[in-house]
PDB file of C-alpha atoms in Angstrom:
ATOM      1  CA  MET A   1      15.533   1.079  -0.168  1.00 94.00           C
ATOM      2  CA  PRO A   2      15.573  -2.371   0.874  1.00 96.00           C
ATOM      3  CA  HIS A   3      17.312  -5.287  -1.187  1.00 96.00           C
ATOM      4  CA  ALA A   4      15.416  -7.515  -3.187  1.00 97.00           C
ATOM      5  CA  GLU A   5      16.861 -10.461  -5.327  1.00 97.00           C
ATOM      6  CA  LYS A   6      15.640 -10.958  -9.011  1.00 97.00           C
ATOM      7  CA  GLY A   7      12.750 -13.464  -8.971  1.00 97.00           C
ATOM      8  CA  LEU A   8      11.260 -12.445  -5.556  1.00 98.00           C
ATOM      9  CA  ALA A   9       7.598 -11.520  -5.304  1.00 98.00           C
ATOM     10  CA  VAL A  10       7.466  -8.140  -3.257  1.00 98.00           C
ATOM     11  CA  GLY A  11       4.652  -6.215  -1.846  1.00 98.00           C
ATOM     12  CA  LEU A  12       4.721  -2.451  -1.633  1.00 98.00           C
ATOM     13  CA  PHE A  13       2.524  -1.042   1.466  1.00 97.00           C
ATOM     14  CA  GLY A  14       2.670   2.515   1.803  1.00 94.00           C
ATOM     15  CA  GLY A  15       1.195   5.074   4.084  1.00 92.00           C
ATOM     16  CA  SER A  16       1.763   7.711   6.600  1.00 91.00           C
ATOM     17  CA  PHE A  17       1.296   5.214   9.461  1.00 93.00           C
ATOM     18  CA  ASN A  18       0.380   8.290  11.530  1.00 92.00           C
ATOM     19  CA  PRO A  19       0.560   6.280  13.987  1.00 91.00           C
ATOM     20  CA  PRO A  20       0.859   2.637  12.829  1.00 93.00           C
ATOM     21  CA  HIS A  21      -1.386   0.147  14.486  1.00 90.00           C
ATOM     22  CA  ALA A  22      -2.412  -3.434  14.550  1.00 87.00           C
ATOM     23  CA  GLY A  23      -4.817  -2.889  11.699  1.00 87.00           C
ATOM     24  CA  HIS A  24      -1.865  -2.055   9.430  1.00 90.00           C
ATOM     25  CA  ALA A  25      -0.070  -5.170  10.740  1.00 92.00           C
ATOM     26  CA  LEU A  26      -2.978  -7.105   9.789  1.00 90.00           C
ATOM     27  CA  VAL A  27      -3.029  -5.956   6.346  1.00 91.00           C
ATOM     28  CA  ALA A  28       0.375  -6.745   5.994  1.00 94.00           C
ATOM     29  CA  GLU A  29       0.221 -10.178   7.248  1.00 94.00           C
ATOM     30  CA  ILE A  30      -2.911 -10.840   5.042  1.00 93.00           C
ATOM     31  CA  ALA A  31      -1.047  -9.729   1.972  1.00 95.00           C
ATOM     32  CA  LEU A  32       2.124 -11.714   2.762  1.00 97.00           C
ATOM     33  CA  ARG A  33       0.099 -14.796   3.203  1.00 95.00           C
ATOM     34  CA  ARG A  34      -2.510 -14.472   0.596  1.00 96.00           C
ATOM     35  CA  LEU A  35      -0.276 -13.111  -2.044  1.00 97.00           C
ATOM     36  CA  GLY A  36       2.555 -15.608  -1.449  1.00 97.00           C
ATOM     37  CA  LEU A  37       5.037 -12.809  -1.020  1.00 98.00           C
ATOM     38  CA  ASP A  38       8.701 -13.177  -0.329  1.00 98.00           C
ATOM     39  CA  GLN A  39       8.970  -9.909   1.043  1.00 98.00           C
ATOM     40  CA  LEU A  40       6.828  -6.917   2.112  1.00 98.00           C
ATOM     41  CA  TRP A  41       8.027  -3.135   1.998  1.00 98.00           C
ATOM     42  CA  TRP A  42       6.123  -1.256   4.762  1.00 98.00           C
ATOM     43  CA  MET A  43       7.129   2.200   3.427  1.00 97.00           C
ATOM     44  CA  VAL A  44       6.706   5.004   5.796  1.00 96.00           C
ATOM     45  CA  THR A  45       5.948   8.193   3.808  1.00 92.00           C
ATOM     46  CA  PRO A  46       6.996  11.640   4.463  1.00 89.00           C
ATOM     47  CA  GLY A  47       3.321  12.593   4.371  1.00 78.00           C
ATOM     48  CA  ASN A  48       0.074  12.097   2.150  1.00 66.00           C
ATOM     49  CA  PRO A  49      -0.132  15.183   0.017  1.00 64.00           C
ATOM     50  CA  LEU A  50      -4.088  14.519   0.426  1.00 59.00           C
ATOM     51  CA  LYS A  51      -3.905  14.967   4.038  1.00 66.00           C
ATOM     52  CA  SER A  52      -2.960  17.683   6.436  1.00 63.00           C
ATOM     53  CA  ARG A  53       0.417  17.803   7.800  1.00 69.00           C
ATOM     54  CA  ARG A  54      -0.675  19.671  10.899  1.00 77.00           C
ATOM     55  CA  GLU A  55      -0.860  16.417  12.990  1.00 81.00           C
ATOM     56  CA  LEU A  56       1.539  14.507  11.286  1.00 91.00           C
ATOM     57  CA  ALA A  57       4.277  12.843  13.732  1.00 93.00           C
ATOM     58  CA  PRO A  58       7.930  13.104  12.850  1.00 94.00           C
ATOM     59  CA  LEU A  59       9.128  10.729  10.313  1.00 95.00           C
ATOM     60  CA  THR A  60      11.596   9.018  12.736  1.00 95.00           C
ATOM     61  CA  GLU A  61       8.866   8.453  15.380  1.00 96.00           C
ATOM     62  CA  ARG A  62       6.549   6.893  12.805  1.00 95.00           C
ATOM     63  CA  LEU A  63       9.468   4.789  11.224  1.00 96.00           C
ATOM     64  CA  GLN A  64      10.234   3.559  14.993  1.00 97.00           C
ATOM     65  CA  LEU A  65       6.725   2.667  15.903  1.00 96.00           C
ATOM     66  CA  SER A  66       6.396   0.834  12.707  1.00 97.00           C
ATOM     67  CA  GLU A  67       9.294  -1.336  13.432  1.00 96.00           C
ATOM     68  CA  ARG A  68       7.877  -2.218  16.654  1.00 96.00           C
ATOM     69  CA  ILE A  69       4.635  -3.386  15.201  1.00 94.00           C
ATOM     70  CA  ALA A  70       5.999  -5.142  12.015  1.00 94.00           C
ATOM     71  CA  THR A  71       7.669  -7.979  13.744  1.00 92.00           C
ATOM     72  CA  ASN A  72       7.443 -10.524  10.755  1.00 96.00           C
ATOM     73  CA  PRO A  73      10.965 -10.870   9.306  1.00 97.00           C
ATOM     74  CA  LYS A  74       9.624 -10.806   5.800  1.00 98.00           C
ATOM     75  CA  ILE A  75       8.574  -7.166   6.600  1.00 98.00           C
ATOM     76  CA  LYS A  76      11.069  -4.490   5.721  1.00 98.00           C
ATOM     77  CA  VAL A  77      10.216  -1.054   7.119  1.00 98.00           C
ATOM     78  CA  THR A  78      11.774   1.597   4.991  1.00 97.00           C
ATOM     79  CA  ALA A  79      11.415   5.286   4.641  1.00 95.00           C
ATOM     80  CA  PHE A  80      13.366   5.458   1.319  1.00 96.00           C
ATOM     81  CA  GLU A  81      10.879   8.076  -0.166  1.00 94.00           C
ATOM     82  CA  ALA A  82      12.137  10.740   2.196  1.00 93.00           C
ATOM     83  CA  ALA A  83      15.973   9.992   1.108  1.00 91.00           C
ATOM     84  CA  HIS A  84      14.999  10.186  -2.503  1.00 94.00           C
ATOM     85  CA  ASN A  85      12.790  13.172  -1.979  1.00 92.00           C
ATOM     86  CA  VAL A  86       9.922  11.324  -3.703  1.00 91.00           C
ATOM     87  CA  ARG A  87       6.074  12.714  -2.781  1.00 87.00           C
ATOM     88  CA  TYR A  88       3.977  10.911  -5.004  1.00 92.00           C
ATOM     89  CA  THR A  89       3.214   7.319  -5.245  1.00 94.00           C
ATOM     90  CA  ALA A  90       3.721   7.453  -9.146  1.00 96.00           C
ATOM     91  CA  ASP A  91       7.058   8.644  -8.610  1.00 96.00           C
ATOM     92  CA  THR A  92       7.767   6.041  -5.886  1.00 96.00           C
ATOM     93  CA  LEU A  93       6.783   3.198  -8.228  1.00 97.00           C
ATOM     94  CA  ALA A  94       8.727   4.368 -11.216  1.00 97.00           C
ATOM     95  CA  LEU A  95      11.803   4.610  -8.970  1.00 97.00           C
ATOM     96  CA  VAL A  96      11.110   1.169  -7.445  1.00 98.00           C
ATOM     97  CA  LYS A  97      10.797  -0.349 -10.844  1.00 97.00           C
ATOM     98  CA  ALA A  98      14.005   1.400 -12.129  1.00 97.00           C
ATOM     99  CA  ARG A  99      16.151   0.181  -9.330  1.00 97.00           C
ATOM    100  CA  ASN A 100      14.918  -3.573  -9.068  1.00 98.00           C
ATOM    101  CA  PRO A 101      14.795  -5.090 -12.568  1.00 97.00           C
ATOM    102  CA  GLY A 102      13.603  -8.581 -12.360  1.00 97.00           C
ATOM    103  CA  VAL A 103      11.763  -8.078  -9.036  1.00 98.00           C
ATOM    104  CA  ASP A 104       8.020  -8.708  -9.107  1.00 98.00           C
ATOM    105  CA  PHE A 105       6.200  -6.248  -7.239  1.00 98.00           C
ATOM    106  CA  VAL A 106       2.555  -5.550  -6.094  1.00 98.00           C
ATOM    107  CA  TRP A 107       1.220  -2.629  -4.717  1.00 97.00           C
ATOM    108  CA  ILE A 108      -0.977  -3.203  -1.474  1.00 96.00           C
ATOM    109  CA  MET A 109      -3.602  -0.795  -0.445  1.00 90.00           C
ATOM    110  CA  GLY A 110      -6.329  -0.981   2.066  1.00 83.00           C
ATOM    111  CA  ALA A 111      -9.911  -0.782   0.361  1.00 81.00           C
ATOM    112  CA  ASP A 112     -10.707   2.420   2.375  1.00 78.00           C
ATOM    113  CA  SER A 113      -8.020   4.065   0.189  1.00 81.00           C
ATOM    114  CA  LEU A 114      -9.519   2.612  -3.168  1.00 81.00           C
ATOM    115  CA  ARG A 115     -12.480   5.103  -2.571  1.00 79.00           C
ATOM    116  CA  ASP A 116     -10.199   8.311  -3.208  1.00 83.00           C
ATOM    117  CA  PHE A 117      -7.710   6.631  -5.301  1.00 90.00           C
ATOM    118  CA  HIS A 118      -8.971   8.496  -8.371  1.00 91.00           C
ATOM    119  CA  ARG A 119      -7.834  11.862  -6.565  1.00 90.00           C
ATOM    120  CA  TRP A 120      -4.168  10.535  -6.415  1.00 91.00           C
ATOM    121  CA  GLN A 121      -1.563  12.134  -8.654  1.00 92.00           C
ATOM    122  CA  ARG A 122      -1.428  10.168 -11.913  1.00 96.00           C
ATOM    123  CA  TRP A 123      -3.385   7.195 -10.713  1.00 96.00           C
ATOM    124  CA  ARG A 124      -3.752   5.573 -13.978  1.00 97.00           C
ATOM    125  CA  GLN A 125      -0.004   5.458 -14.259  1.00 97.00           C
ATOM    126  CA  ILE A 126       0.068   3.899 -10.789  1.00 97.00           C
ATOM    127  CA  VAL A 127      -2.450   0.974 -11.852  1.00 97.00           C
ATOM    128  CA  MET A 128      -0.321   0.690 -15.097  1.00 98.00           C
ATOM    129  CA  THR A 129       2.780  -0.038 -13.185  1.00 98.00           C
ATOM    130  CA  PHE A 130       2.192  -2.785 -10.695  1.00 98.00           C
ATOM    131  CA  PRO A 131      -0.580  -5.229 -10.050  1.00 98.00           C
ATOM    132  CA  ILE A 132      -2.855  -3.929  -6.964  1.00 97.00           C
ATOM    133  CA  ALA A 133      -3.940  -5.941  -4.154  1.00 96.00           C
ATOM    134  CA  VAL A 134      -6.925  -4.313  -2.319  1.00 92.00           C
ATOM    135  CA  ILE A 135      -7.088  -5.492   1.324  1.00 89.00           C
ATOM    136  CA  ASP A 136     -10.542  -5.429   2.779  1.00 85.00           C
ATOM    137  CA  ARG A 137     -11.366  -2.762   5.421  1.00 71.00           C
ATOM    138  CA  PRO A 138     -14.298  -2.178   7.787  1.00 66.00           C
ATOM    139  CA  GLY A 139     -16.961  -0.067   5.993  1.00 59.00           C
ATOM    140  CA  ALA A 140     -15.283  -0.291   2.600  1.00 54.00           C
ATOM    141  CA  THR A 141     -16.286  -3.707   1.561  1.00 55.00           C
ATOM    142  CA  LEU A 142     -19.137  -2.620  -0.757  1.00 57.00           C
ATOM    143  CA  SER A 143     -18.099   0.925  -1.642  1.00 63.00           C
ATOM    144  CA  PHE A 144     -14.896  -0.389  -3.610  1.00 64.00           C
ATOM    145  CA  LEU A 145     -17.386  -1.667  -6.414  1.00 69.00           C
ATOM    146  CA  SER A 146     -18.680   1.918  -7.146  1.00 76.00           C
ATOM    147  CA  SER A 147     -14.942   3.468  -7.001  1.00 86.00           C
ATOM    148  CA  VAL A 148     -13.836   5.379 -10.183  1.00 91.00           C
ATOM    149  CA  VAL A 149     -10.603   2.883 -10.222  1.00 91.00           C
ATOM    150  CA  ALA A 150     -12.954  -0.268  -9.924  1.00 89.00           C
ATOM    151  CA  LYS A 151     -15.037   0.871 -12.533  1.00 92.00           C
ATOM    152  CA  THR A 152     -12.272   2.048 -15.074  1.00 95.00           C
ATOM    153  CA  PHE A 153     -10.389  -0.938 -14.626  1.00 95.00           C
ATOM    154  CA  ASP A 154     -13.015  -3.552 -14.114  1.00 94.00           C
ATOM    155  CA  TYR A 155     -11.669  -5.455 -17.055  1.00 96.00           C
ATOM    156  CA  ALA A 156      -8.405  -6.098 -15.206  1.00 97.00           C
ATOM    157  CA  ARG A 157      -9.897  -7.426 -12.140  1.00 95.00           C
ATOM    158  CA  VAL A 158      -8.361 -10.933 -11.162  1.00 96.00           C
ATOM    159  CA  ASP A 159     -10.378 -13.355  -9.201  1.00 96.00           C
ATOM    160  CA  GLU A 160      -9.211 -13.665  -5.394  1.00 94.00           C
ATOM    161  CA  GLY A 161      -8.318 -17.174  -5.648  1.00 96.00           C
ATOM    162  CA  ASP A 162      -5.858 -16.165  -8.166  1.00 97.00           C
ATOM    163  CA  ALA A 163      -4.000 -13.860  -5.586  1.00 96.00           C
ATOM    164  CA  PRO A 164      -0.905 -15.872  -5.130  1.00 97.00           C
ATOM    165  CA  ARG A 165      -0.058 -15.271  -8.964  1.00 97.00           C
ATOM    166  CA  LEU A 166      -0.844 -11.623  -8.726  1.00 98.00           C
ATOM    167  CA  ALA A 167       2.720 -10.342  -8.480  1.00 97.00           C
ATOM    168  CA  ARG A 168       3.710 -12.221 -11.465  1.00 97.00           C
ATOM    169  CA  MET A 169       1.119 -10.635 -13.604  1.00 98.00           C
ATOM    170  CA  LYS A 170       1.436  -7.837 -16.092  1.00 97.00           C
ATOM    171  CA  ALA A 171      -0.218  -4.696 -14.983  1.00 97.00           C
ATOM    172  CA  PRO A 172      -2.861  -3.529 -14.977  1.00 98.00           C
ATOM    173  CA  ALA A 173      -4.170  -6.382 -12.882  1.00 98.00           C
ATOM    174  CA  TRP A 174      -5.871  -6.049  -9.443  1.00 96.00           C
ATOM    175  CA  THR A 175      -7.769  -8.000  -7.010  1.00 95.00           C
ATOM    176  CA  PHE A 176      -9.691  -7.558  -3.686  1.00 91.00           C
ATOM    177  CA  ILE A 177      -8.813  -9.632  -0.832  1.00 91.00           C
ATOM    178  CA  HIS A 178     -11.579 -10.490   1.827  1.00 87.00           C
ATOM    179  CA  GLY A 179     -10.310 -11.666   5.315  1.00 73.00           C
ATOM    180  CA  PRO A 180     -10.135 -10.626   8.993  1.00 54.00           C
ATOM    181  CA  ARG A 181     -10.564  -6.840   9.499  1.00 50.00           C
ATOM    182  CA  SER A 182      -9.589  -4.533  12.093  1.00 49.00           C
ATOM    183  CA  SER A 183     -11.621  -1.430  13.144  1.00 53.00           C
ATOM    184  CA  LEU A 184      -8.555   0.504  14.349  1.00 49.00           C
ATOM    185  CA  SER A 185      -7.576   3.691  12.331  1.00 54.00           C
ATOM    186  CA  SER A 186      -4.819   6.012  12.765  1.00 45.00           C
ATOM    187  CA  SER A 187      -7.327   9.184  12.822  1.00 53.00           C
ATOM    188  CA  ALA A 188      -9.334   7.578  15.694  1.00 49.00           C
ATOM    189  CA  ILE A 189      -6.100   6.886  17.754  1.00 46.00           C
ATOM    190  CA  ARG A 190      -4.951  10.405  17.165  1.00 45.00           C
ATOM    191  CA  GLU A 191      -8.473  11.681  18.433  1.00 55.00           C
ATOM    192  CA  LEU A 192      -8.147   9.514  21.670  1.00 52.00           C
ATOM    193  CA  ALA A 193      -4.815  10.635  22.333  1.00 56.00           C
ATOM    194  CA  LYS A 194      -6.016  14.374  22.521  1.00 58.00           C
ATOM    195  CA  GLY A 195      -8.354  12.959  24.947  1.00 57.00           C
TER     196      GLY A 195
END
């Protein structure tokens, strides 16, 4: 797990990154800038429980590719979930919170993930652990409003203009961040590679 001093604002950006691409880097850069983060932890997961592991590249490969793409020195690429044998996001966030008292975290996710977020194990617990920044993705701009999570936690939505304060807020708190979008997707890249 990367090191973070007390008082820092740190973004948590997790995913399979199978493979990582410029769209992921764009989300990370938008989050760093718009949320005013001191660090962003690019967390390469052992695998998404909701996705097939059949096409999943080895963790070491996805980690190395992520390090090549995430060039901003504020971005810390890590695979600590594998080292701690953590499989679910709720467990990851509980571990991060327990190990880093005094650090202000914000969970970062693409708007495309918000659509199925209610299928994640203990999703309500995730929302109650850290504030969440949802970054716009192609084709997901409007669908996020109809998501189960957006409807359930509509009272906790923070204006996008207050995004720089999000990491310092008490959960539940979430915002939707508009901005440049990349049409790249890991699944499309995998399909092209099969060629």
